[in-house]
Amino acid sequence: MTAHAVMPVDHDPGLDLLEAEAVFIMREVAAEFERPALLFSGGKDSIVLLRLAQKAFWPARFPFTVLHVDTGHNFPEVIAFRDRRIAELKARLVVASVQEAIDEGWVQEERGPRASRNRLQTPVLLAAIARHQFDAAIGGARRDEEKARAKERVFSFRDEFGQWDPRNQRPELWNLYNGLHLRGEHMRVFPLSNWTELDVWRYIARERLEIPSIYFAHEREVFQRDGMLMAVSPFLPRLPHERSFVETVRYRTVGDMTCTAAVRSSAKTVEEIIAEVATARVTERGASRADDQFSEAAMEDRKREGYF
Amino acid sequence: MDLLRFVTAGSVDDGKSTLIGRLLYDTRQVFEDTLASIERASHAQGLDELNLALLTDGLRAEREQGITIDVAYRYFATPRRKFIIADAPGHVQYTRNMVTGASTAHLALILVDARKGVVEQTRRHSALAALLGIHHVVLCVNKMDLVGWSEARFREIEEEYRAVARSLGIDAVTVVPLAALTGANIVHRSGELGWYDGPTLLEFLEAVQVPDPARRAPFRFPVQYVIRPQSREFPDYRGYAGTVAAGSVRVGDAVRVLPLGAVTQVSAIDRFEESLSEASAGDAVTIRLTDELDAGRGSMLVAAHDPIAPVDVVEADVCWMREDAPLAPGQQVLLKQTTRRTRAVVESLIDRLDVHQLTREPSPAQLRLNDIGRVQFRLMEPVVADLYEACRETGAFIIIDPATRHTTGAGMTRAAAPAAAAGAG
């Protein structure tokens, strides 16, 4: 793995192949759906998605609405980054707000020190898909992330309730993706299915993509919970024994502040991150996602409900 | 670094999950948190050693029922290559899963238990690989520890399998003795197999060169999407976006747009702010043409002198994947081939493959779930198709049910009649 990391990224036929495959998938979505959306979180995977969309339709603008499900507990750096990138691309942005849904009373905020808005994203996402009549939503999920994702299709079928049923998925052969569906059903599409975490970072390096500053090592006030480093923030009340301290950290994934943990790191450049990822001994989600630690099947359960 | 995609198949209990787990573990792809969780699970099962099969463990329903429902994709890399494994479960829905996994694979890795040797499922998996156009098979003779690391036993299985492969037209066969449980000969060599002088499984996978027939095939470019920015900067830009399915094309080449038939010239090949002089199989590009033509999604660009003509009668090997209804003559279906979707009617069922005997039974009344048979379709509109063995990308299609819109089958073109001769078809 280490040798892979030090290979020059400029001449990597593996990355060319992954890029061509993702561009093909993006174009299939544009051709087969009437109202496709691209899910953007500000995280590295969705940054790569935006780049691929930009490439697939150049010199035209990409024909997707960008959809961000905003928990209201995002890192401010990430929101600033999102707005800058959307303006550069002259894209259309729709923000589906979890805070608004709570204020309107159709989702209930969890209580207690371990409360998170992670699960609330699902009904808000499904409502946005219904309200805007999106018939496809492109996401940045990868099959190497998690075991429930290893069996995910590139075109993942969702029934009229937005649910993922592993027993009701369409066979997917060659590169012949079937986008046909009935009214009310929709498709989640994952152009990065065959990418690994390292591929994503190598692509970011090759394309010289800008990423939010929290991916790089910085000093932050954190506290330890369940073996993970959580940022001190007004959104995440601490338990009495949880003392805060300052640590040099970075984020391996970018999600809601209540469930995304930082890792100790001194990586200040993309190249240093690549070297770190290549020798990492803990999975990306294991190191930094409290939302996956609920049970063996946490991701599977959330996917069934209609999660990303 | 290049990419090798392979499908794994084996019958129940021949250690496929352990083998894949071992491949991931010994190439150091397994992270500490994953390892800790399978350690806990191994202890819960009362095992002293790590159960590497748990590394490929999947969904809850699968764990509860001890079965595997679906093809899973796994990734690993060594300094020499990146690998994608399509892990096709052996028992439930094996035909549908094996066909799905094989459709994108360069080679097939088939397991046998050294004590049992070549069994019916070995023949069946090999036949499916051959049907899907896979000509490279690695036969892993697993559990060599349980036959006392016997070279004689290994040679016996090797000889028997080579005969099976020959009869199926599989021309490149590599046979490797190993023991997934102990790790012998998967990544590391082992003293017990001192008599074996071939490569370990990983050494073989890192080195094997699988020729891609699409590179040598004639140029095929299915138009996927028409790009027309109509912007101030690019007021008249009109580009045909797509991925080169086969062969290659250069700026200045004369091309024919099918099924239209018009001949024109390639004026530019674009790939995001970059002008290329050439594009070849697998490249996702945008082609501009000298003349404004009525070409759109589903049109195909071929070389101007290429004699290929659109067809509207197609004979194909079909794998039927629908649970609640069979495929029968007279049925109307949708076919998706390259970027084109067309209505078709099932004219006749020519035969049905008996995957147990590997014989073909003529004129079956219907094809049921997991059946494979030769089917003749009549298409409502002509398409540009090659034979599957000549070009997977233009010879393959999926079958879609017009009512539910679900994918119900997969087809590989074996014969086709030009549109003009359709009446006789």
XYZ file of C-alpha atoms in Angstrom:
733
model
C 0.000 0.000 0.000
C 2.797 2.364 0.812
C 4.341 1.895 -2.607
C 0.971 2.705 -4.168
C 0.919 5.983 -2.288
C 4.264 7.201 -3.544
C 3.461 6.430 -7.177
C 3.151 9.614 -9.232
C -0.516 10.573 -9.522
C -0.153 12.290 -12.895
C 0.322 9.083 -14.854
C -1.926 6.602 -13.167
C -3.975 4.454 -15.550
C -5.969 3.243 -12.548
C -7.227 6.771 -11.834
C -7.921 7.368 -15.546
C -10.087 4.252 -15.562
C -12.028 5.263 -12.467
C -12.536 8.752 -13.858
C -13.788 7.467 -17.221
C -16.182 5.081 -15.483
C -17.593 7.848 -13.253
C -17.970 10.238 -16.203
C -19.863 7.531 -18.088
C -22.205 7.050 -15.109
C -22.829 10.820 -14.779
C -23.762 11.022 -18.459
C -26.117 8.057 -18.126
C -27.885 9.881 -15.299
C -28.219 13.053 -17.364
C -29.647 11.064 -20.286
C -31.992 8.735 -18.406
C -33.555 11.009 -15.781
C -35.658 14.140 -15.963
C -34.765 15.804 -12.656
C -31.480 14.511 -11.306
C -29.830 15.951 -8.198
C -26.258 15.706 -6.977
C -25.886 15.288 -3.213
C -23.214 17.578 -1.837
C -22.004 17.577 1.747
C -18.761 19.520 1.443
C -16.891 16.307 2.142
C -14.045 15.031 -0.040
C -16.153 12.456 -1.891
C -18.762 14.987 -2.944
C -15.994 17.403 -3.959
C -14.705 14.715 -6.296
C -18.271 14.190 -7.572
C -18.594 17.879 -8.454
C -15.305 17.754 -10.330
C -16.402 14.698 -12.306
C -19.736 16.358 -13.154
C -17.857 19.436 -14.340
C -15.651 17.268 -16.557
C -18.455 15.076 -17.927
C -20.413 17.947 -19.500
C -17.707 20.458 -20.352
C -17.973 22.996 -21.962
C -21.615 23.008 -20.845
C -22.680 23.297 -17.209
C -23.669 20.021 -15.613
C -27.433 19.372 -15.742
C -27.846 18.545 -12.040
C -29.278 20.495 -9.136
C -26.912 20.395 -6.177
C -28.737 19.238 -3.041
C -27.294 19.739 0.430
C -28.989 18.273 3.482
C -27.946 20.749 6.153
C -28.182 19.447 9.706
C -27.545 22.910 11.110
C -24.622 21.344 12.968
C -22.104 21.618 10.192
C -18.577 22.887 10.493
C -18.725 26.573 9.459
C -15.623 26.070 7.258
C -17.559 23.533 5.234
C -20.567 25.788 4.593
C -18.273 28.612 3.463
C -16.483 26.226 1.154
C -19.796 24.967 -0.290
C -21.030 28.455 -1.158
C -17.753 29.414 -2.822
C -17.603 26.278 -4.966
C -21.259 26.512 -6.050
C -20.713 30.124 -7.150
C -17.611 29.143 -9.175
C -19.518 26.413 -10.982
C -22.623 28.609 -11.447
C -24.639 25.647 -10.187
C -28.137 25.635 -8.741
C -28.160 24.815 -5.016
C -31.076 23.517 -2.980
C -30.567 23.333 0.783
C -32.812 20.957 2.696
C -32.666 22.094 6.300
C -33.002 19.776 9.269
C -33.431 22.838 11.530
C -36.444 23.990 9.514
C -37.952 20.509 9.677
C -37.557 20.564 13.483
C -39.057 24.069 13.684
C -41.980 22.991 11.521
C -42.469 20.040 13.827
C -42.333 17.160 11.364
C -39.135 15.652 12.764
C -38.242 15.343 16.448
C -34.857 16.338 17.813
C -33.107 13.585 19.809
C -32.431 14.415 23.479
C -29.468 13.836 25.764
C -25.698 14.197 25.486
C -25.498 11.623 22.715
C -28.220 13.232 20.624
C -27.364 13.554 16.965
C -29.142 14.857 13.917
C -27.620 12.123 11.780
C -30.820 10.073 11.563
C -32.951 13.172 11.017
C -31.207 13.693 7.686
C -33.089 10.752 6.185
C -36.684 12.119 6.407
C -35.422 15.571 5.369
C -33.622 14.118 2.348
C -36.687 12.082 1.332
C -38.940 15.126 1.714
C -36.615 17.197 -0.490
C -36.576 14.464 -3.119
C -40.393 14.392 -3.103
C -40.872 18.176 -3.022
C -38.494 18.845 -5.921
C -39.547 15.655 -7.723
C -35.967 14.516 -8.072
C -35.944 11.161 -9.851
C -32.252 10.485 -9.264
C -29.829 11.513 -6.538
C -26.119 11.104 -7.194
C -24.137 10.333 -4.040
C -20.493 9.852 -3.157
C -20.776 6.510 -1.344
C -18.060 3.939 -2.024
C -18.271 0.171 -1.713
C -15.055 -0.037 0.286
C -16.504 2.083 3.115
C -18.656 -0.398 4.923
C -20.014 -3.935 4.565
C -23.607 -2.905 3.751
C -22.172 -0.770 0.961
C -20.157 -3.653 -0.539
C -23.343 -5.019 -2.101
C -24.672 -1.689 -3.281
C -25.497 -1.196 -6.937
C -24.229 1.742 -8.997
C -27.886 2.481 -9.805
C -29.569 1.718 -6.496
C -33.338 1.419 -6.689
C -35.542 3.085 -4.041
C -39.223 2.295 -3.737
C -41.999 4.892 -3.288
C -41.077 5.123 0.423
C -37.474 5.908 -0.473
C -36.311 2.665 1.080
C -33.419 0.446 0.111
C -34.384 -3.216 0.098
C -31.341 -5.431 -0.480
C -33.640 -8.199 -1.716
C -35.331 -5.961 -4.261
C -32.296 -4.651 -6.111
C -31.975 -4.946 -9.853
C -29.318 -7.191 -11.372
C -26.574 -4.935 -12.726
C -24.469 -6.294 -15.563
C -21.682 -4.880 -17.726
C -22.054 -1.105 -17.840
C -25.715 -1.341 -18.799
C -27.469 0.655 -16.090
C -31.246 0.617 -16.001
C -32.629 4.027 -15.049
C -36.284 3.287 -15.842
C -38.653 3.589 -12.915
C -42.276 4.331 -12.091
C -43.590 7.649 -10.766
C -42.685 8.147 -7.123
C -39.774 5.704 -7.236
C -36.259 7.037 -7.560
C -32.680 5.974 -8.007
C -29.593 6.676 -5.941
C -26.545 6.651 -8.171
C -22.989 6.085 -6.942
C -20.323 6.953 -9.541
C -17.522 6.392 -6.985
C -18.608 2.805 -6.218
C -15.272 1.347 -7.274
C -13.054 4.021 -5.679
C -11.197 3.512 -2.419
C -10.351 6.199 0.145
C -6.826 6.316 -1.250
C -8.104 6.734 -4.831
C -10.175 9.725 -3.724
C -7.139 11.400 -2.145
C -4.910 10.609 -5.109
C -7.514 12.134 -7.411
C -7.755 15.258 -5.236
C -3.971 15.556 -5.513
C -3.930 14.995 -9.268
C -6.707 17.485 -9.991
C -5.350 19.920 -7.383
C -8.832 20.220 -5.890
C -9.491 22.611 -3.066
C -10.866 20.958 0.076
C -12.209 22.422 3.334
C -9.475 23.357 5.810
C -10.664 20.901 8.478
C -9.170 18.025 6.431
C -5.711 19.399 7.231
C -3.987 19.254 10.603
C -4.966 22.126 12.894
C -5.247 22.806 16.610
C -8.692 22.258 18.041
C -10.328 21.974 21.428
C -11.561 18.407 21.704
C -12.715 15.838 24.236
C -12.546 12.073 24.272
C -15.709 9.971 23.914
C -15.862 6.213 23.198
C -12.218 6.319 22.168
C -12.836 9.077 19.622
C -11.888 12.763 19.615
C -14.956 14.989 19.339
C -14.829 18.741 18.735
C -16.023 20.955 21.538
C -19.092 22.731 20.158
C -22.424 24.074 21.420
C -24.156 21.247 19.490
C -22.563 18.488 21.531
C -23.072 18.722 25.305
C -20.321 17.036 27.293
C -20.856 14.507 30.080
C -19.467 15.540 33.498
C -16.280 13.460 33.214
C -15.472 14.557 29.651
C -12.677 17.126 29.983
C -11.576 19.165 27.011
C -8.025 19.649 25.782
C -6.257 21.095 22.752
C -4.878 18.653 20.214
C -3.417 18.772 16.709
C -6.014 16.947 14.636
C -7.593 16.664 11.252
C -10.821 15.158 9.947
C -10.856 12.022 7.797
C -14.534 12.432 6.983
C -16.739 15.478 7.097
C -20.207 15.103 8.537
C -22.328 16.479 11.294
C -20.301 17.907 14.221
C -22.182 15.667 16.630
C -21.076 12.403 15.094
C -17.831 13.131 13.233
C -14.629 12.602 15.160
C -11.185 14.040 14.531
C -7.983 12.000 14.326
C -4.565 13.005 15.676
C -2.519 14.042 12.685
C 0.197 16.381 11.559
C -0.672 16.126 7.848
C -0.719 19.645 6.424
C -0.777 18.893 2.676
C -2.683 16.506 0.418
C 0.560 14.586 -0.154
C 1.012 14.132 3.588
C -2.600 12.995 3.888
C -2.023 10.403 1.141
C 1.000 9.056 2.998
C -1.041 8.907 6.186
C -4.052 7.190 4.584
C -1.788 4.652 2.892
C -0.369 3.501 6.203
C -3.552 3.932 8.269
C -4.444 0.908 10.317
C -8.036 1.855 11.105
C -10.892 2.255 8.616
C -12.120 5.709 7.773
C -15.561 5.140 9.292
C -14.177 3.258 12.299
C -11.853 6.135 13.138
C -14.259 8.966 12.772
C -17.896 8.046 12.535
C -19.807 7.673 15.776
C -22.932 6.999 13.693
C -21.574 3.596 12.626
C -20.706 2.493 16.142
C -24.292 1.914 17.337
C -24.347 -1.704 16.211
C -22.901 -4.196 13.732
C -25.638 -3.253 11.266
C -25.947 0.514 11.890
C -25.282 1.470 8.276
C -27.515 -1.272 6.927
C -30.435 -0.095 9.067
C -30.022 3.540 8.059
C -29.756 2.595 4.387
C -33.024 0.686 4.590
C -34.739 3.812 5.919
C -33.479 5.827 2.977
C -30.155 7.252 4.200
C -27.511 8.421 1.744
C -0.979 1.019 -11.913
C -3.500 -1.092 -13.744
C -6.607 -2.851 -12.627
C -7.587 -6.512 -12.632
C -11.193 -7.476 -12.062
C -11.983 -11.073 -11.211
C -15.003 -13.073 -10.148
C -14.770 -15.785 -7.515
C -16.943 -18.879 -7.545
C -17.025 -22.075 -5.599
C -19.471 -24.582 -4.211
C -20.708 -24.621 -0.629
C -18.016 -25.139 2.031
C -15.009 -25.135 -0.241
C -13.566 -22.176 1.656
C -14.149 -19.262 -0.698
C -14.791 -16.727 2.081
C -11.689 -17.916 3.919
C -9.646 -17.602 0.735
C -10.790 -14.025 0.081
C -10.325 -13.177 3.759
C -6.794 -14.601 3.582
C -5.995 -12.628 0.426
C -7.088 -9.388 2.145
C -5.413 -10.255 5.446
C -2.066 -11.336 4.033
C -1.836 -8.308 1.743
C -2.407 -6.172 4.857
C -5.692 -4.644 3.718
C -7.466 -5.356 6.972
C -7.679 -2.499 9.421
C -7.389 -2.837 13.180
C -11.005 -1.973 13.962
C -12.259 -4.538 11.449
C -9.851 -7.093 12.876
C -10.998 -6.386 16.425
C -14.606 -6.908 15.428
C -13.915 -10.263 13.720
C -11.803 -11.328 16.703
C -14.802 -10.740 18.958
C -17.054 -12.633 16.555
C -14.574 -15.540 16.280
C -14.468 -15.890 20.068
C -18.250 -15.729 20.208
C -18.279 -18.697 17.816
C -15.979 -20.569 20.209
C -13.008 -20.532 17.828
C -9.407 -20.256 18.992
C -8.135 -18.751 15.775
C -9.314 -15.844 13.691
C -12.156 -16.830 11.365
C -11.044 -14.966 8.245
C -14.276 -15.869 6.482
C -15.951 -13.238 8.684
C -14.066 -10.547 6.765
C -16.456 -11.031 3.881
C -19.496 -11.161 6.112
C -22.390 -9.125 4.809
C -25.905 -8.115 5.633
C -27.864 -9.031 8.736
C -30.246 -11.375 6.920
C -27.207 -13.193 5.571
C -25.593 -13.564 8.978
C -28.838 -14.729 10.529
C -29.524 -17.289 7.840
C -25.896 -18.187 7.208
C -26.278 -17.513 3.481
C -25.056 -14.963 0.991
C -27.731 -13.195 -0.998
C -25.875 -11.072 -3.425
C -22.650 -10.328 -5.264
C -20.318 -8.300 -3.035
C -17.467 -6.192 -4.356
C -14.134 -6.105 -2.525
C -11.053 -4.014 -3.179
C -7.405 -4.494 -2.536
C -4.169 -3.197 -3.917
C -0.546 -4.235 -3.950
C 2.319 -2.099 -5.194
C 1.884 -3.769 -8.578
C -1.841 -3.735 -9.165
C -5.267 -2.781 -7.966
C -7.862 -5.553 -7.747
C -11.641 -5.658 -7.714
C -13.169 -8.938 -6.608
C -16.767 -9.731 -7.511
C -17.582 -12.272 -4.852
C -20.427 -14.402 -6.221
C -22.150 -16.613 -3.664
C -22.164 -20.294 -4.488
C -25.549 -21.608 -3.526
C -28.559 -19.274 -3.518
C -29.272 -17.743 -6.932
C -25.858 -18.886 -8.107
C -26.544 -18.491 -11.833
C -27.828 -14.935 -11.584
C -24.984 -13.954 -9.250
C -22.242 -15.682 -11.186
C -23.435 -14.162 -14.473
C -23.585 -10.711 -12.866
C -20.124 -11.015 -11.323
C -18.616 -12.444 -14.507
C -20.043 -9.701 -16.744
C -17.362 -7.214 -15.664
C -14.548 -9.666 -14.883
C -11.309 -10.268 -16.769
C -10.799 -13.670 -15.217
C -12.532 -16.203 -13.012
C -11.137 -17.754 -9.874
C -12.819 -21.091 -9.238
C -12.317 -23.094 -6.051
C -12.388 -26.822 -5.472
C -11.882 -28.814 -2.283
C -8.818 -31.048 -2.784
C -10.656 -33.937 -1.125
C -13.626 -33.714 -3.498
C -11.890 -32.565 -6.685
C -13.858 -31.410 -9.718
C -17.573 -31.576 -8.898
C -20.725 -30.689 -10.789
C -20.645 -27.094 -9.536
C -17.077 -26.694 -10.809
C -18.274 -27.573 -14.320
C -21.286 -25.296 -13.963
C -19.252 -22.292 -12.801
C -16.724 -22.876 -15.557
C -19.492 -23.140 -18.156
C -20.982 -19.833 -16.969
C -17.569 -18.155 -17.100
C -17.061 -19.400 -20.659
C -20.568 -18.266 -21.650
C -19.771 -14.748 -20.395
C -16.624 -14.681 -22.517
C -14.051 -15.262 -19.781
C -11.154 -17.204 -21.235
C -8.838 -17.081 -18.228
C -9.570 -19.334 -15.275
C -7.511 -19.904 -12.138
C -8.470 -23.150 -10.478
C -7.614 -22.966 -6.777
C -7.205 -26.441 -5.334
C -7.969 -25.576 -1.721
C -7.556 -27.549 1.521
C -4.325 -29.197 0.362
C -3.536 -29.671 4.083
C -6.402 -32.148 4.284
C -4.934 -34.405 1.573
C -1.470 -34.445 3.149
C -0.152 -31.835 0.644
C -0.185 -34.641 -1.942
C 1.248 -33.775 -5.329
C -0.357 -36.863 -6.868
C -3.814 -35.731 -5.736
C -3.158 -32.239 -7.097
C -2.017 -33.546 -10.504
C -5.087 -35.751 -10.724
C -7.431 -32.769 -10.163
C -5.406 -30.590 -12.519
C -5.653 -33.131 -15.323
C -9.365 -33.614 -14.843
C -10.019 -29.870 -14.806
C -7.941 -29.181 -17.901
C -10.140 -31.621 -19.800
C -13.289 -29.835 -18.569
C -11.873 -26.436 -19.547
C -10.899 -27.684 -23.010
C -14.397 -28.970 -23.656
C -15.797 -25.531 -22.715
C -13.368 -23.586 -24.909
C -11.516 -21.985 -21.974
C -8.017 -21.602 -23.367
C -5.979 -20.198 -20.472
C -6.033 -22.279 -17.305
C -3.751 -21.948 -14.293
C -4.035 -24.437 -11.456
C -2.680 -23.496 -8.015
C -2.483 -25.762 -4.936
C -3.189 -23.921 -1.685
C -4.684 -23.963 1.792
C -6.718 -20.856 2.625
C -6.956 -21.777 6.300
C -3.180 -21.866 6.836
C -2.435 -19.308 4.121
C -0.190 -21.679 2.174
C 0.533 -20.459 -1.353
C -1.933 -17.576 -1.307
C 0.444 -14.712 -0.681
C 3.315 -16.609 0.903
C 4.980 -19.821 -0.198
C 4.863 -22.796 2.098
C 7.363 -25.585 2.795
C 4.700 -28.276 2.571
C 4.184 -27.460 -1.106
C 7.897 -27.656 -1.901
C 7.159 -29.765 -4.987
C 5.161 -26.916 -6.549
C 7.307 -24.532 -8.589
C 4.582 -22.261 -10.021
C 3.538 -18.841 -8.703
C 1.530 -18.249 -5.524
C -2.035 -17.116 -6.134
C -1.157 -13.456 -5.529
C 1.983 -13.610 -7.679
C -0.146 -14.971 -10.493
C -2.862 -12.318 -10.079
C -0.248 -9.563 -10.043
C 1.424 -10.739 -13.230
C -1.315 -12.159 -15.453
C -1.970 -10.226 -18.648
C -5.507 -10.535 -19.959
C -5.866 -9.186 -23.486
C -8.834 -6.869 -23.925
C -10.571 -7.842 -27.174
C -12.250 -4.399 -27.342
C -8.866 -2.769 -28.032
C -8.325 -4.788 -31.210
C -11.961 -4.662 -32.356
C -13.198 -2.188 -34.998
C -14.108 1.323 -33.800
C -17.466 1.652 -32.023
C -18.712 4.821 -30.351
C -22.229 4.795 -28.923
C -23.429 8.372 -28.487
C -24.458 8.846 -24.891
C -25.415 12.484 -24.638
C -25.295 15.543 -26.878
C -23.466 18.498 -25.363
C -24.716 21.925 -26.505
C -23.717 24.675 -24.071
C -25.349 27.507 -26.114
C -23.255 29.848 -24.009
C -21.612 33.130 -24.943
C -18.233 31.456 -24.928
C -19.354 28.380 -26.906
C -22.377 29.514 -28.970
C -22.174 26.837 -31.672
C -20.507 23.971 -29.841
C -22.141 20.606 -30.537
C -20.337 17.556 -29.174
C -21.261 13.898 -28.959
C -20.327 12.634 -25.510
C -19.666 8.949 -24.953
C -17.187 6.243 -24.085
C -15.314 4.499 -26.890
C -16.708 0.954 -26.751
C -14.117 -0.627 -29.031
C -11.160 0.203 -31.242
C -9.878 3.739 -31.654
C -10.464 6.926 -33.621
C -8.322 9.898 -34.670
C -9.132 13.469 -35.562
C -9.684 13.571 -39.335
C -11.055 10.021 -39.558
C -14.082 9.499 -41.782
C -16.937 8.009 -39.755
C -20.427 6.766 -40.457
C -23.333 7.575 -38.124
C -25.637 4.568 -37.702
C -28.466 3.802 -38.088
C -28.714 7.079 -40.060
C -26.021 5.989 -42.512
C -24.518 9.459 -43.131
C -20.745 9.750 -43.537
C -18.820 12.639 -41.979
C -15.459 13.419 -40.398
C -14.158 13.728 -36.846
C -13.196 17.389 -36.401
C -12.160 17.237 -32.743
C -11.913 14.948 -29.738
C -12.395 16.822 -26.455
C -11.785 15.744 -22.899
C -12.411 18.597 -20.479
C -10.445 21.615 -21.674
C -8.059 19.349 -23.524
C -7.951 18.446 -27.236
C -6.880 14.902 -28.015
C -5.624 13.611 -31.345
C -6.858 10.082 -30.644
C -9.224 8.169 -28.356
C -9.406 4.433 -27.776
C -11.528 1.797 -26.024
C -12.499 2.882 -22.518
C -11.882 6.623 -22.997
C -14.784 8.896 -22.005
C -14.600 11.768 -24.500
C -16.677 14.187 -26.554
C -16.412 13.897 -30.332
C -17.205 16.760 -32.688
C -18.108 16.135 -36.335
C -17.619 18.318 -39.423
C -21.271 18.125 -40.482
C -24.365 18.896 -38.457
C -26.266 15.622 -38.381
C -29.339 14.265 -36.727
C -27.297 12.107 -34.367
C -28.344 11.668 -30.756
C -28.297 9.247 -27.861
C -28.364 5.716 -29.233
C -26.612 6.578 -32.498
C -23.347 4.731 -33.132
C -20.243 6.071 -34.848
C -18.216 3.490 -36.801
C -15.404 3.804 -39.359
C -16.744 5.001 -42.741
C -15.520 1.873 -44.555
C -16.803 -0.543 -41.880
C -19.334 -2.891 -43.523
C -21.386 -3.363 -40.335
C -25.124 -2.877 -40.869
C -27.926 -2.407 -38.322
C -29.828 -5.566 -37.407
C -33.346 -6.200 -36.239
C -33.350 -9.930 -35.635
C -31.031 -11.037 -32.858
C -30.252 -14.490 -31.486
C -28.779 -14.422 -28.006
C -27.961 -16.534 -24.998
C -30.241 -15.188 -22.316
C -29.998 -15.610 -18.569
C -33.491 -15.069 -17.159
C -33.494 -13.360 -13.756
C -37.119 -12.683 -13.012
C -38.643 -14.497 -10.037
C -42.353 -14.033 -10.613
C -42.730 -14.782 -14.331
C -40.976 -16.834 -17.021
C -39.822 -15.694 -20.455
C -42.030 -17.127 -23.213
C -42.541 -16.644 -26.962
C -44.746 -13.701 -27.920
C -43.733 -11.614 -24.910
C -42.860 -7.958 -25.397
C -39.779 -6.655 -23.639
C -37.408 -3.682 -23.679
C -33.766 -4.263 -24.560
C -31.001 -1.913 -23.502
C -27.905 -2.347 -25.637
C -25.090 0.234 -25.489
C -26.926 3.549 -24.970
C -29.969 2.490 -26.930
C -33.250 1.180 -25.643
C -35.649 -0.555 -28.000
C -38.828 -2.608 -27.869
C -38.558 -6.238 -28.895
C -40.706 -9.300 -29.102
C -39.623 -12.841 -28.217
C -39.958 -14.697 -31.529
C -38.902 -18.126 -30.339
C -36.996 -20.060 -27.710
C -34.406 -22.081 -29.583
C -32.974 -24.125 -26.736
C -32.344 -24.255 -22.997
C -28.982 -25.047 -21.413
C -29.027 -27.812 -18.845
C -26.362 -26.491 -16.475
C -26.097 -29.881 -14.741
C -25.452 -31.992 -17.846
C -24.098 -29.080 -19.937
C -26.373 -30.135 -22.779
C -28.914 -28.081 -24.709
C -32.568 -29.085 -24.783
C -34.303 -27.804 -27.960
C -37.506 -25.691 -28.069
C -38.365 -25.229 -24.397
C -41.815 -23.769 -23.620
C -40.324 -21.069 -21.375
C -37.238 -19.902 -19.496
C -37.604 -19.707 -15.732
C -35.564 -17.886 -13.081
C -31.871 -18.752 -13.445
C -32.441 -20.587 -16.755
C -30.099 -19.936 -19.650
C -31.274 -20.407 -23.220
C -30.884 -19.307 -26.805
C -33.640 -16.826 -27.698
C -34.588 -15.112 -30.940
C -35.799 -11.520 -30.650
C -37.340 -9.294 -33.317
C -36.583 -5.631 -32.635
C -38.929 -2.728 -33.336
C -35.998 -0.577 -34.472
C -32.684 -1.769 -35.891
C -29.567 -1.594 -33.683
C -25.840 -1.816 -34.307
C -24.684 -4.982 -32.573
C -21.585 -7.152 -32.726
C -21.360 -10.754 -31.695
C -20.592 -10.963 -27.984
C -17.368 -12.923 -28.476
C -16.088 -10.238 -30.849
C -17.025 -7.293 -28.599
C -18.656 -7.495 -25.180
C -19.560 -3.799 -25.138
C -21.746 -3.954 -28.247
C -22.776 -7.612 -28.027
C -24.334 -7.498 -24.565
C -27.788 -6.262 -23.583
C -30.130 -6.308 -20.616
C -33.835 -7.120 -20.733
C -36.266 -4.762 -18.989
C -39.886 -5.439 -18.140
C -42.018 -2.686 -19.721
C -44.563 -2.732 -16.851
C -42.402 -2.796 -13.688
C -39.319 -1.305 -15.402
C -37.132 -3.796 -13.550
C -34.189 -5.610 -15.131
C -35.312 -9.164 -15.797
C -32.528 -10.736 -17.811
C -29.187 -10.472 -19.562
C -28.354 -11.365 -23.150
C -25.261 -12.107 -25.213
C -25.645 -11.759 -28.975
C -24.642 -14.948 -30.821
C -26.116 -14.246 -34.278
C -27.849 -11.328 -35.960
C -29.602 -10.657 -39.237
C -29.398 -7.285 -41.050
C -32.558 -5.214 -41.082
C -33.079 -5.700 -44.825
C -33.379 -9.474 -44.394
C -35.735 -9.113 -41.464
C -38.750 -10.448 -43.304
C -37.006 -13.777 -43.761
C -35.641 -13.759 -40.173
